[in-house]
Amino acid sequence: NPFLDGIQLPLVSSKLQSCFEEAWPVILQAVALDAMPVKLDEKGLSKITVENMSKSSLISGYSMVELECEDYRFLWGFALIVVFQGQHLVPNKQRIGLGSAKAKFGGDSPTEEMNPLGLKLYEIVLPVFQFLSTESFFTAGFLTMNICQELLQVFLYSICMDNSWNSLAISVLSQIVQNCPEDFLKSENFSYLGMELCLAYLFKNFQSTNLVSPDQSNQGDLISPLFVTAKTLIVHFERKVGGLCLFMAINTH
């Protein structure tokens, strides 16, 4: 707390601003990478399961950061703010302090903002959403249907972004559909939104006919996870529709 209070002083913050701007992307990803809810083993997973996760599922190879629900919601919300900043910047105006960032404007292409690491803002935060969409956070109740739908709406709104965005967004979409509870998949709003995204990304993929594009080689890799995701959504939707049809048939007779 003394540190957090101290950095709010104008003199201190002005001296540390450049350090924060350089460090925040790395810190954000480091906190989210291989994170898990606090005391996950008390919410349904055995200690053996947690140990197996730490050995086989860790991307970093190090111990996982344990997050309280409040910490988790803060990271998720901060990532959303950064995504929106990257899309809604106007010349000479920034929503949060990124003094060393550079915005490029021109034509109809989406705004691209770079940080000191040479990455676009969404290239920093979209992997964070994937880190925070593991099964453990769904099991702990940290990741709700409303939060997921809000993020999917952002993806739908950003459907005209470049291939790099689409690739990262598809990975997040696939992981959410793969790890979410079955109740999510039974929700019409959630399933329709997921299917709409799958169809939109497939349409963009098939529409891309520029064979000399440097991103073209990666386009084919996106088709498989999209079909797997769509199949998962359709299977649950068919069950619901099938039950409804049976109910209507019984009532008819």
Short mmCIF file of C-alpha atoms in Angstrom, two decimals, residues 36-173:
data_model
loop_
_atom_site.label_atom_id
_atom_site.label_comp_id
_atom_site.label_asym_id
_atom_site.label_seq_id
_atom_site.Cartn_x
_atom_site.Cartn_y
_atom_site.Cartn_z
CA MET A 36 -5.28 -20.62 -11.42
CA PRO A 37 -7.93 -19.80 -8.82
CA VAL A 38 -6.92 -19.77 -5.18
CA LYS A 39 -7.60 -23.13 -3.47
CA LEU A 40 -8.90 -24.72 -6.63
CA ASP A 41 -8.52 -28.18 -5.08
CA GLU A 42 -11.25 -27.31 -2.57
CA LYS A 43 -13.72 -26.63 -5.38
CA GLY A 44 -13.80 -30.03 -6.97
CA LEU A 45 -10.31 -30.83 -8.21
CA SER A 46 -8.12 -33.14 -6.19
CA LYS A 47 -4.57 -32.25 -5.21
CA ILE A 48 -3.36 -34.87 -7.67
CA THR A 49 -5.21 -33.08 -10.47
CA VAL A 50 -3.64 -29.77 -9.49
CA GLU A 51 -0.19 -31.39 -9.40
CA ASN A 52 -0.77 -32.92 -12.83
CA MET A 53 -1.81 -29.52 -14.15
CA SER A 54 1.38 -27.98 -12.85
CA LYS A 55 3.50 -30.63 -14.53
CA SER A 56 1.81 -31.16 -17.88
CA SER A 57 -0.24 -28.02 -18.57
CA LEU A 58 2.16 -25.27 -17.62
CA ILE A 59 3.29 -23.26 -20.60
CA SER A 60 5.97 -21.49 -18.61
CA GLY A 61 7.17 -24.50 -16.66
CA TYR A 62 6.93 -22.59 -13.39
CA SER A 63 4.49 -22.55 -10.50
CA MET A 64 1.12 -20.98 -11.23
CA VAL A 65 0.00 -17.65 -9.85
CA GLU A 66 -3.05 -18.07 -7.64
CA LEU A 67 -5.71 -15.44 -8.23
CA GLU A 68 -8.56 -14.33 -6.01
CA CYS A 69 -11.81 -13.65 -7.86
CA GLU A 70 -11.32 -9.91 -7.42
CA ASP A 71 -7.81 -10.10 -8.90
CA TYR A 72 -9.12 -12.19 -11.79
CA ARG A 73 -11.89 -9.73 -12.62
CA PHE A 74 -9.40 -6.86 -12.48
CA LEU A 75 -7.05 -8.56 -14.98
CA TRP A 76 -9.95 -9.41 -17.30
CA GLY A 77 -11.36 -5.90 -17.12
CA PHE A 78 -7.98 -4.29 -17.66
CA ALA A 79 -7.40 -6.45 -20.73
CA LEU A 80 -10.77 -5.31 -22.12
CA ILE A 81 -9.84 -1.66 -21.56
CA VAL A 82 -6.60 -2.15 -23.49
CA VAL A 83 -8.43 -3.85 -26.37
CA PHE A 84 -10.89 -0.97 -26.65
CA GLN A 85 -8.11 1.60 -26.44
CA GLY A 86 -6.36 0.01 -29.39
CA GLN A 87 -9.55 0.21 -31.46
CA HIS A 88 -10.86 3.64 -30.53
CA LEU A 89 -7.83 5.88 -30.41
CA VAL A 90 -8.04 9.18 -32.24
CA PRO A 91 -5.06 11.34 -33.20
CA ASN A 92 -3.39 13.10 -30.27
CA LYS A 93 -5.68 11.41 -27.75
CA GLN A 94 -5.08 8.36 -25.59
CA ARG A 95 -7.35 6.82 -22.98
CA ILE A 96 -4.65 5.43 -20.68
CA GLY A 97 -1.05 6.48 -20.33
CA LEU A 98 1.12 4.95 -23.00
CA GLY A 99 3.55 7.76 -23.63
CA SER A 100 5.98 5.70 -25.69
CA ALA A 101 3.29 4.06 -27.78
CA LYS A 102 2.85 5.05 -31.41
CA ALA A 103 -0.45 5.11 -33.24
CA LYS A 104 -0.67 4.69 -37.00
CA PHE A 105 -3.52 6.25 -38.88
CA GLY A 106 -4.34 6.03 -42.55
CA GLY A 107 -6.92 4.70 -44.94
CA ASP A 108 -9.67 2.44 -43.64
CA SER A 109 -7.38 0.02 -41.86
CA PRO A 110 -7.92 -0.56 -38.12
CA THR A 111 -5.89 1.58 -35.77
CA GLU A 112 -2.63 -0.06 -34.72
CA GLU A 113 -0.87 1.03 -31.58
CA MET A 114 2.61 -0.26 -30.79
CA ASN A 115 4.31 -0.53 -27.44
CA PRO A 116 8.04 -0.53 -26.64
CA LEU A 117 8.15 -4.30 -27.28
CA GLY A 118 7.03 -3.76 -30.88
CA LEU A 119 3.69 -5.53 -30.36
CA LYS A 120 0.22 -4.28 -31.12
CA LEU A 121 -1.92 -3.86 -28.02
CA TYR A 122 -4.21 -6.75 -28.95
CA GLU A 123 -1.19 -9.03 -29.41
CA ILE A 124 -0.48 -8.45 -25.73
CA VAL A 125 -3.96 -8.82 -24.27
CA LEU A 126 -5.67 -11.47 -26.42
CA PRO A 127 -3.28 -14.17 -25.15
CA VAL A 128 -4.17 -12.97 -21.64
CA PHE A 129 -7.83 -13.84 -22.33
CA GLN A 130 -6.70 -17.29 -23.41
CA PHE A 131 -4.64 -17.74 -20.24
CA LEU A 132 -7.68 -16.72 -18.18
CA SER A 133 -10.09 -19.04 -20.04
CA THR A 134 -8.79 -22.33 -18.71
CA GLU A 135 -11.14 -24.94 -17.30
CA SER A 136 -10.05 -24.15 -13.75
CA PHE A 137 -11.53 -20.64 -13.88
CA PHE A 138 -14.82 -21.97 -15.21
CA THR A 139 -14.87 -24.60 -12.46
CA ALA A 140 -14.23 -21.98 -9.80
CA GLY A 141 -17.03 -19.77 -11.14
CA PHE A 142 -14.69 -16.88 -11.96
CA LEU A 143 -15.64 -16.91 -15.63
CA THR A 144 -19.38 -16.41 -16.04
CA MET A 145 -21.56 -16.62 -19.11
CA ASN A 146 -22.10 -12.86 -19.15
CA ILE A 147 -18.36 -12.20 -19.14
CA CYS A 148 -17.82 -14.67 -21.97
CA GLN A 149 -20.64 -13.22 -24.06
CA GLU A 150 -19.27 -9.73 -23.54
CA LEU A 151 -15.91 -10.81 -24.92
CA LEU A 152 -17.48 -12.64 -27.86
CA GLN A 153 -19.44 -9.49 -28.66
CA VAL A 154 -16.12 -7.62 -28.79
CA PHE A 155 -14.81 -10.24 -31.24
CA LEU A 156 -17.92 -9.87 -33.39
CA TYR A 157 -17.56 -6.10 -33.35
CA SER A 158 -13.92 -6.50 -34.42
CA ILE A 159 -14.57 -8.99 -37.21
CA CYS A 160 -12.92 -6.70 -39.78
CA MET A 161 -9.55 -6.72 -38.01
CA ASP A 162 -6.48 -8.24 -39.63
CA ASN A 163 -5.48 -11.91 -39.76
CA SER A 164 -3.25 -11.62 -36.72
CA TRP A 165 -6.22 -10.50 -34.59
CA ASN A 166 -8.44 -13.22 -36.07
CA SER A 167 -5.92 -15.93 -35.30
CA LEU A 168 -5.64 -14.91 -31.65
CA ALA A 169 -9.40 -14.35 -31.29
CA ILE A 170 -10.17 -17.78 -32.76
CA SER A 171 -7.85 -19.39 -30.21
CA VAL A 172 -9.70 -17.64 -27.38
CA LEU A 173 -13.12 -18.56 -28.82
#
